[in-house]
Short mmCIF file of C-alpha atoms in Angstrom, two decimals:
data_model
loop_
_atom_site.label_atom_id
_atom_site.label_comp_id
_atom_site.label_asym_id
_atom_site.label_seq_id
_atom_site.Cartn_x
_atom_site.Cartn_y
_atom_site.Cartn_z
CA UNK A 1 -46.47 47.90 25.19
CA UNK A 2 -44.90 44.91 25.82
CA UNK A 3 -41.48 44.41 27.52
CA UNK A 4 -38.87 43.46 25.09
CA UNK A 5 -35.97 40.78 25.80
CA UNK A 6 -32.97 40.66 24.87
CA UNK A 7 -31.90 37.45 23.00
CA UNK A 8 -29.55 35.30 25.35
CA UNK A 9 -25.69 35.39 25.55
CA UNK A 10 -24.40 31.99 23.19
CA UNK A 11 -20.97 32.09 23.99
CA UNK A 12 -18.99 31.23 20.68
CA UNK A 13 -17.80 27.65 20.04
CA UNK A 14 -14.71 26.72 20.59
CA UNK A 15 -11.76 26.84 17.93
CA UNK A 16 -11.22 23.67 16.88
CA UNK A 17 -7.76 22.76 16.85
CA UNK A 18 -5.79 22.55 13.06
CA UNK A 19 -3.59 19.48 14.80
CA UNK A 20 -4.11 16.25 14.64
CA UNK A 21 -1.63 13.63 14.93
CA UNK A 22 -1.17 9.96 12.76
CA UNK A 23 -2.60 7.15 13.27
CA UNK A 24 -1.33 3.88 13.71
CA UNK A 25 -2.83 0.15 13.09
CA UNK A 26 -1.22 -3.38 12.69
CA UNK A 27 -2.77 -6.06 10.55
CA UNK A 28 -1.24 -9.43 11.52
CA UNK A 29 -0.43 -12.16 8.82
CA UNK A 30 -3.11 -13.76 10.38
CA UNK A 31 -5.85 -11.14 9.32
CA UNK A 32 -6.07 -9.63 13.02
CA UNK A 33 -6.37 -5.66 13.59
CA UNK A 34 -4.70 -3.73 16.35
CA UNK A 35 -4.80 0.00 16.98
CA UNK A 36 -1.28 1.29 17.98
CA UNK A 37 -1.97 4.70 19.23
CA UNK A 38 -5.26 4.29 21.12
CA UNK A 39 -4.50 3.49 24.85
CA UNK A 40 -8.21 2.64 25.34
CA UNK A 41 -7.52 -0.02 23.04
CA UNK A 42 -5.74 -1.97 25.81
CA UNK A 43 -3.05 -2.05 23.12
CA UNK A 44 -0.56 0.99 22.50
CA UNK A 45 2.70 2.49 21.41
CA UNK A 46 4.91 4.02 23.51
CA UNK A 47 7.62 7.26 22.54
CA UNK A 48 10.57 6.37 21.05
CA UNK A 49 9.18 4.40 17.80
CA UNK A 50 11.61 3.97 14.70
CA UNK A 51 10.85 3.00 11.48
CA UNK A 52 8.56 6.14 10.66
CA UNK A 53 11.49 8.30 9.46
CA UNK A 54 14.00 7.64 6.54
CA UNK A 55 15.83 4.39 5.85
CA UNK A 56 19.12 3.80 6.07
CA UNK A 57 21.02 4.58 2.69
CA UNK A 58 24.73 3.34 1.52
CA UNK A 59 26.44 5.11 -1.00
CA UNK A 60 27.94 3.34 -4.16
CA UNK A 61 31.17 5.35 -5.00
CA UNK A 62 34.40 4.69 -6.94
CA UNK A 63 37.98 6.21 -6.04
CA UNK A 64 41.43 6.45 -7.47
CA UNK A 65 44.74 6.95 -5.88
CA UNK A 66 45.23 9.69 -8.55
CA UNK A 67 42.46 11.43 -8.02
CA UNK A 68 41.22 13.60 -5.23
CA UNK A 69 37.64 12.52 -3.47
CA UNK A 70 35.65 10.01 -5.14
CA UNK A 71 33.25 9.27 -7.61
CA UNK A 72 29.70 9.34 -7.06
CA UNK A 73 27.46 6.26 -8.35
CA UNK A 74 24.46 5.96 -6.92
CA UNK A 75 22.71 5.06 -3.72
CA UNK A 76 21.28 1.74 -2.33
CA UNK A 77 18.01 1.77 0.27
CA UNK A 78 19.36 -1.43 2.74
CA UNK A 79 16.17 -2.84 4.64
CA UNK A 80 14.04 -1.52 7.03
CA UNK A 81 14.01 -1.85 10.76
CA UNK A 82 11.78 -1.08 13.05
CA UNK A 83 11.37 -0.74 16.76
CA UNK A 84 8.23 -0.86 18.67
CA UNK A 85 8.15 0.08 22.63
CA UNK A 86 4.50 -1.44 23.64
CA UNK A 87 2.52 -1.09 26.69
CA UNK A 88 -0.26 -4.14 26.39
CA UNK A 89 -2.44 -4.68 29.18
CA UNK A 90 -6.27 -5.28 30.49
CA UNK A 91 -8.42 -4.43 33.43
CA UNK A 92 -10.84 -7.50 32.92
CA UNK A 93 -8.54 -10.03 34.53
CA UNK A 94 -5.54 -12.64 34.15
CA UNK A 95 -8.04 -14.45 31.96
CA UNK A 96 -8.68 -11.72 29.82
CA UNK A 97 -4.81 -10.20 29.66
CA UNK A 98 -3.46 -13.68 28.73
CA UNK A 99 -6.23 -13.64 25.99
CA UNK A 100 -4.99 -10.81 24.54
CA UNK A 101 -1.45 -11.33 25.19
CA UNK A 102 -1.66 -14.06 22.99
CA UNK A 103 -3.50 -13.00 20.56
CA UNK A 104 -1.27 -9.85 19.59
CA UNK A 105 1.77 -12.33 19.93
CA UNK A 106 0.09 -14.60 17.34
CA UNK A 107 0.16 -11.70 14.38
CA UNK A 108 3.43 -11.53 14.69
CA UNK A 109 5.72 -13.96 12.92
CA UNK A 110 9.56 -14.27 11.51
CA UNK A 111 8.18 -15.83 7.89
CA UNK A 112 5.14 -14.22 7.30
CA UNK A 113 4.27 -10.36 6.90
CA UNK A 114 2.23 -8.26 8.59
CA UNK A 115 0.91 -4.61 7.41
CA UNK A 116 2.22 -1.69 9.64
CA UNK A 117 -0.76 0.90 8.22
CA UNK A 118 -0.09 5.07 8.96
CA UNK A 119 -3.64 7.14 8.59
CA UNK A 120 -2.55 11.11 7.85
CA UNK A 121 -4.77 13.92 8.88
CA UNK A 122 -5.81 14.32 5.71
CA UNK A 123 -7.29 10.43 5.36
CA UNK A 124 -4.40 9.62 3.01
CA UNK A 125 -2.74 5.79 4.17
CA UNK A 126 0.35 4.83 3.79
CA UNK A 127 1.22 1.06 4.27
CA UNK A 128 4.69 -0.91 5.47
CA UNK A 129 5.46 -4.92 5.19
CA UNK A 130 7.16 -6.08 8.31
CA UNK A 131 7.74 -9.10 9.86
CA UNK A 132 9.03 -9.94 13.54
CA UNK A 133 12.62 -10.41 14.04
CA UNK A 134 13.28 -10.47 17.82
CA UNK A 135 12.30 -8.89 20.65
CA UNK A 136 12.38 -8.02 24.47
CA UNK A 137 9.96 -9.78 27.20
CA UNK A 138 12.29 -9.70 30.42
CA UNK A 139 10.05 -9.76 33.65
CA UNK A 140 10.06 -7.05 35.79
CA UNK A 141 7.06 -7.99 37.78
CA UNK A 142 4.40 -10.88 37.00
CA UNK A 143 2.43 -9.45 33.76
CA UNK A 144 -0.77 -12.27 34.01
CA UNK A 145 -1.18 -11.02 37.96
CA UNK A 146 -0.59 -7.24 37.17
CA UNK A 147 -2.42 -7.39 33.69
CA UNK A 148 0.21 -5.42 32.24
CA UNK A 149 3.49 -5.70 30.34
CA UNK A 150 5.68 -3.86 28.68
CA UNK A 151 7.54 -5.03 25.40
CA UNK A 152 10.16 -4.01 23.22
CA UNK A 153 9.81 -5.70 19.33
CA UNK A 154 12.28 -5.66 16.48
CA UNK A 155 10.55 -5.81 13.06
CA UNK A 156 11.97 -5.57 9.71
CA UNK A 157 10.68 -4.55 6.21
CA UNK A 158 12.03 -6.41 2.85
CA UNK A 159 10.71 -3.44 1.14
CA UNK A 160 11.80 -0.36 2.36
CA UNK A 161 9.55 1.99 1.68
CA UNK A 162 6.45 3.09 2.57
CA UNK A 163 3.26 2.24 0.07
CA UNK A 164 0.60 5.03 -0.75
CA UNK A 165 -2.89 3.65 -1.58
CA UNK A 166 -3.29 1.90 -4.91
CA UNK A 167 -4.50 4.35 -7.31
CA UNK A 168 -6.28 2.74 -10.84
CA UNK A 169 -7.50 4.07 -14.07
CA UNK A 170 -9.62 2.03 -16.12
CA UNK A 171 -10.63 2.23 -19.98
CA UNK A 172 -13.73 -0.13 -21.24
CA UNK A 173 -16.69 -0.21 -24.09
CA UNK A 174 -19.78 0.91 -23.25
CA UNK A 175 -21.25 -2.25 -22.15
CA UNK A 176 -18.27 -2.86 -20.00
CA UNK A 177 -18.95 0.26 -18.32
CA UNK A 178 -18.96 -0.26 -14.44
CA UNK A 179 -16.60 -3.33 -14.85
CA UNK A 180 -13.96 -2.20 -12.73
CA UNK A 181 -15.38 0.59 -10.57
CA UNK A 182 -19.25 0.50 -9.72
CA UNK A 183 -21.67 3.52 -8.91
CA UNK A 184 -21.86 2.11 -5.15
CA UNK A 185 -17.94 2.58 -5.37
CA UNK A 186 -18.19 5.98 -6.70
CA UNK A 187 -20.59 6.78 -3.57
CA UNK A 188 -18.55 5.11 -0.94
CA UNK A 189 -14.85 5.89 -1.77
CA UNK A 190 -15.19 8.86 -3.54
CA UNK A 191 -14.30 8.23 -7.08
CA UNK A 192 -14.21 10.65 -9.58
CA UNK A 193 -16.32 10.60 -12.55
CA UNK A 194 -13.39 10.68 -14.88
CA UNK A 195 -11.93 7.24 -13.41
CA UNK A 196 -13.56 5.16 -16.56
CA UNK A 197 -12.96 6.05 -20.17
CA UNK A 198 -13.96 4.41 -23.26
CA UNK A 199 -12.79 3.66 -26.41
CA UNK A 200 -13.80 2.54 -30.22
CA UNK A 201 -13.43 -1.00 -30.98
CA UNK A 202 -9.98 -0.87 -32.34
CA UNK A 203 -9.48 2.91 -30.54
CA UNK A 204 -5.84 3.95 -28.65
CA UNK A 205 -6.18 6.55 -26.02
CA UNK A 206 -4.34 9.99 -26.08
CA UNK A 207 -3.75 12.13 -23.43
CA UNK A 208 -3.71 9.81 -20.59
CA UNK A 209 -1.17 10.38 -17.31
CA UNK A 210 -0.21 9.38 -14.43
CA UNK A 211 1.13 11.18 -11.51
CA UNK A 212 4.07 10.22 -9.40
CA UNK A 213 3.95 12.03 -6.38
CA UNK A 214 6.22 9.41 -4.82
CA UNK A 215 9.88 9.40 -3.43
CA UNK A 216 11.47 6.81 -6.12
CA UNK A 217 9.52 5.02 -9.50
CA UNK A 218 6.95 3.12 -9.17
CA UNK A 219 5.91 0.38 -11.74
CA UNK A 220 2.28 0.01 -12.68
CA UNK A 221 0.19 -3.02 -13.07
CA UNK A 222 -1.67 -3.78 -16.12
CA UNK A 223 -4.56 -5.97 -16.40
CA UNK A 224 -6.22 -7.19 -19.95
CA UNK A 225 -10.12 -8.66 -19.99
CA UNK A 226 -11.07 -9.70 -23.57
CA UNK A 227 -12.40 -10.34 -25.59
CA UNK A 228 -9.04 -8.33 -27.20
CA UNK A 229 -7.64 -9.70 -30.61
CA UNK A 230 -4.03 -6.86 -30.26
CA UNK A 231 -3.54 -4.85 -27.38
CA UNK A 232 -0.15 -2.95 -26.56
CA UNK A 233 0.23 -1.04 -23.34
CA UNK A 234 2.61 1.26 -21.69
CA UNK A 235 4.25 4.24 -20.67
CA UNK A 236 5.64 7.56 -22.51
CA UNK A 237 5.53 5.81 -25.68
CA UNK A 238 7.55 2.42 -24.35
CA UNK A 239 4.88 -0.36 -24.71
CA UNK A 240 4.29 -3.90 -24.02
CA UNK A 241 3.19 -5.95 -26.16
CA UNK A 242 0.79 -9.23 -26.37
CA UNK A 243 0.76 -10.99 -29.40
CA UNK A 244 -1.96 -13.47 -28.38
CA UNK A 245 -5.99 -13.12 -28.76
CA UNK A 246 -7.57 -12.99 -25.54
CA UNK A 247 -11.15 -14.21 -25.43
CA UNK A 248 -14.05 -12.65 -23.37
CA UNK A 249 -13.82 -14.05 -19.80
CA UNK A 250 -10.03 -14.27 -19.56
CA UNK A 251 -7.89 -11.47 -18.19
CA UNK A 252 -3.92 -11.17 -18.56
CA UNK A 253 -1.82 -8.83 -15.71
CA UNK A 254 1.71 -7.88 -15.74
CA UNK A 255 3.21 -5.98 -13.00
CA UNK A 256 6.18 -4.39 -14.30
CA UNK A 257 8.08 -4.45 -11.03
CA UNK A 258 11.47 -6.29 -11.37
CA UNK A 259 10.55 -7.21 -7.54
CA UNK A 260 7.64 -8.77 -8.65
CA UNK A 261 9.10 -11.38 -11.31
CA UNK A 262 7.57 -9.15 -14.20
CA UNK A 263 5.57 -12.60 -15.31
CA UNK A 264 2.70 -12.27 -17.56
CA UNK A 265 -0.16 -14.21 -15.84
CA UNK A 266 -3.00 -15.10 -18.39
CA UNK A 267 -5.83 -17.19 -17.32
CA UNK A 268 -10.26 -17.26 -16.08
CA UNK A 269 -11.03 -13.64 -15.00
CA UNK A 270 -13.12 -14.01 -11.99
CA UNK A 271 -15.14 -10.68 -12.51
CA UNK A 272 -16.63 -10.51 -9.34
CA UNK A 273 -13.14 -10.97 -7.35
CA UNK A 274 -10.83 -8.95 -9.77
CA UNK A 275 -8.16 -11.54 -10.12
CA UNK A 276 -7.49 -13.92 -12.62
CA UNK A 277 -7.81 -17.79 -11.41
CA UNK A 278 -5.83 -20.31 -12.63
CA UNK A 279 -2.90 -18.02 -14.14
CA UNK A 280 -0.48 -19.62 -16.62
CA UNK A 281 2.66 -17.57 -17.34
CA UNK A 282 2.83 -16.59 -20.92
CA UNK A 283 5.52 -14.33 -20.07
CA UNK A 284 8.03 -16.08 -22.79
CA UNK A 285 5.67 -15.11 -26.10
CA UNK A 286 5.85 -11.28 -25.23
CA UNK A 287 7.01 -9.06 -27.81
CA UNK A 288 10.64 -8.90 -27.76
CA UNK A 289 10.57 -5.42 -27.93
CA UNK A 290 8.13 -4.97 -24.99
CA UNK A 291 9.97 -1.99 -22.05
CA UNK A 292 9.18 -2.40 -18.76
CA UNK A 293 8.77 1.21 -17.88
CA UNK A 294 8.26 2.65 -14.48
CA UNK A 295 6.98 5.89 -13.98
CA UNK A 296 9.54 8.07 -12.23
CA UNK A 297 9.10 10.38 -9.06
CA UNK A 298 7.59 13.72 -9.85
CA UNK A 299 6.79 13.49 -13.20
CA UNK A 300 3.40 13.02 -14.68
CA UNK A 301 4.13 10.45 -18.04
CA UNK A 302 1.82 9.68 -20.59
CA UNK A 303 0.14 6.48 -20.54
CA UNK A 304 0.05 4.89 -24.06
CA UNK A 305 -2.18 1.82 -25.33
CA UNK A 306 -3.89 0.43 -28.58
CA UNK A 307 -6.85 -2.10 -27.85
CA UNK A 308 -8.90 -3.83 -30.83
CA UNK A 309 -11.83 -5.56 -29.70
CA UNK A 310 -14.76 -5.16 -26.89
CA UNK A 311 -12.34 -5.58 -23.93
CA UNK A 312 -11.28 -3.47 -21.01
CA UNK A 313 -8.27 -2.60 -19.92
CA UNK A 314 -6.59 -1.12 -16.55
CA UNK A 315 -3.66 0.45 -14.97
CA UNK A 316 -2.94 0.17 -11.03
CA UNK A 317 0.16 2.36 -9.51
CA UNK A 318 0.82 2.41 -5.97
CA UNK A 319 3.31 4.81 -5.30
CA UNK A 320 6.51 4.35 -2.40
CA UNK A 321 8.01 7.23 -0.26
CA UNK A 322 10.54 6.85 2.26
CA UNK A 323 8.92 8.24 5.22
CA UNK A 324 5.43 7.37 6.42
CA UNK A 325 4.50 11.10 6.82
#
C-alpha cells in the first residue's frame, strides 16, 4: 500500500479591502494630463484641498419692519473656488524638474479652462471647469537645485458645479442604425442594448425617460440629422419645435441651457466627428411656442418627440451635483 499525503496547507488569500479612495487628474487648456493623487507621478496633491465639498450659497430673502423674520426666496450658487496645496518635484535632475515645472505651469491659465476630473470607486467621473486665478511660489530653498517645490494655487470655476458623464439616448430608422453609437462602442464602454430605438417614418415615441439623479436641473441637448420634413422634441409634453425641412446630411442641435445661449445651430453634419460644421443660427424661425424645459433633480420625465422622415434624432444630458463625491 502506498503512503498517502496529505494535500499542502494554502493559506487563504487575503481580504481585499472594500476602500478605495478618489482619484484625481487635471487636463490643462492646453490638452496636457496630470495625475493629482499619485506621488509616483512626480506630481501630487497635498491635505487640505478645497473645492471638493459644497459651494458657497447666498440666500435671497425679503423682510418687513412689520413682520417678524423674513421671507424666504430662493438661493443663489456664487462661483467656485478652489485651493490646491502641490508638492511637484523630480529625481532626474535640474534639467528634468525645470521641464516639468514648466510644463504643469503652462496648463494653467487666467482666460482659458482647464478640466479638474474626480474618478469614484465605482468608475463613475465627475468633471469641474477651472481656471487659475493666483497663487503662492515664495522660495524657501532653491527648487531647480533641490528638484522640489511646494505650491499653493487658487483656481476658480464659472460653473459651480460638478458635471457627471454625458449620458445620450438615440432614436434612428433601420438603416441609420449604428449612427450614433457603434457595436465597437457597445464592446468598449459598455452600452446597453436598449441605447438605440427606432421609429416609423412619420412615428413619435412613447414611453421614453430620463433620469435626473443630479443635485439641480439639467438641460438636455438635442441634435436633428435629416433627412426630417417636421420634427418636434422635448420634455414632459413641453416641445420644441422646427418648422424647417432638414435634408439628409445636415444636422440641427439646441442645447436648452440658458448658459449656453439656447441658439439653434443648423448646418453640414460631419458624421464621422458628431458635430455639425459650418452652423448657422436659425434660432429666430423656432416655433413661438417652443419651452425650453430642463429636467429637474430626482425626477425621471418623459421625453416627448414626433419625427417624419428617415432621420435620426438624439438627446444628451449631463447631469451637475454640488459635490464631487
Amino acid at each position: 500500500m502506498g503512503i498517502a499525503y496529505a494535500a499542502p496547507y494554502l493559506p487563504p488569500p487575503p481580504p481585499v479591502s472594500p476602500w478605495r479612495g478618489v482619484k484625481l487628474s487635471w487636463t490643462g487648456w492646453d490638452g496636457s494630463e496630470w495625475e493629482l493623487t499619485n506621488p509616483a507621478s512626480g506630481l501630487f496633491l497635498m491635505p487640505g484641498v478645497r473645492g471638493l465639498g459644497l459651494p458657497e450659497f447666498e440666500r435671497q430673502s425679503s423682510a418687513s419692519p412689520a413682520v417678524a423674520g423674513s421671507r424666504h426666496l430662493g438661493t443663489s450658487t456664487k462661483d467656485r473656488t478652489v485651493f490646491w496645496p502641490l508638492y511637484l518635484y523630480s529625481d532626474s535632475g535640474s534639467a528634468e524638474f525645470m521641464a516639468r515645472d514648466r510644463a504643469f505651469w503652462r496648463s494653467l491659465d487666467p482666460d482659458s479652462e482647464g478640466t479638474w476630473t474626480a474618478v469614484l470607486p465605482d468608475g463613475t467621473k465627475r468633471f469641474l471647469r477651472c481656471r487659475l486665478t493666483s497663487a503662492e511660489d515664495e522660495w524657501t530653498h532653491d527648487p531647480v537645485q533641490r528638484g522640489w517645490a511646494r505650491y499653493a494655487i487658487n483656481l476658480l470655476a464659472d460653473q459651480t458645479y460638478w458635471l457627471g458623464e454625458a449620458v445620450t439616448r438615440s432614436w434612428a430608422q433601420d438603416d441609420l442604425r449604428d449612427f450614433y453609437i457603434t457595436e465597437h462602442d457597445r464592446t468598449e464602454f459598455g452600452y446597453a442594448d436598449d441605447v438605440i430605438h427606432y421609429l416609423s417614418a412619420g412615428g413619435s415615441l412613447d414611453g421614453a425617460t430620463f433620469t435626473n439623479d443630479g443635485d439641480v436641473p439639467s438641460f438636455p441637448v438635442w441634435t436633428i440629422v435629416g433627412p426630417v420634413t417636421a420634427v418636434a422634441f422635448g420634455v414632459d409634453g413641453k416641445n420644441i419645435i422646427v418648422p424647417f425641412e432638414i435634408p439628409a446630411g445636415y444636422g440641427v442641435q439646441i442645447d436648452t441651457d440658458p448658459v449656453e445661449g439656447q441658439v439653434l445651430w443648423y448646418g453640414h453634419w460631419d458624421a464621422a466627428a458628431e458635430v455639425i460644421t459650418d452652423p448657422v443660427d436659425r434660432t429666430s424661425e423656432l416655433d413661438p411656442t417652443s419651452a425650453f424645459v430642463s429636467i429637474p433633480a430626482g425626477q425621471d420625465l418623459p421625453l416627448s418627440f414626433s419625427m417624419t422622415g428617415a432621420g435620426a434624432i438624439s438627446v444628451t444630458v449631463q447631469n451637475k451635483y454640488r459635490r464631487a463625491t
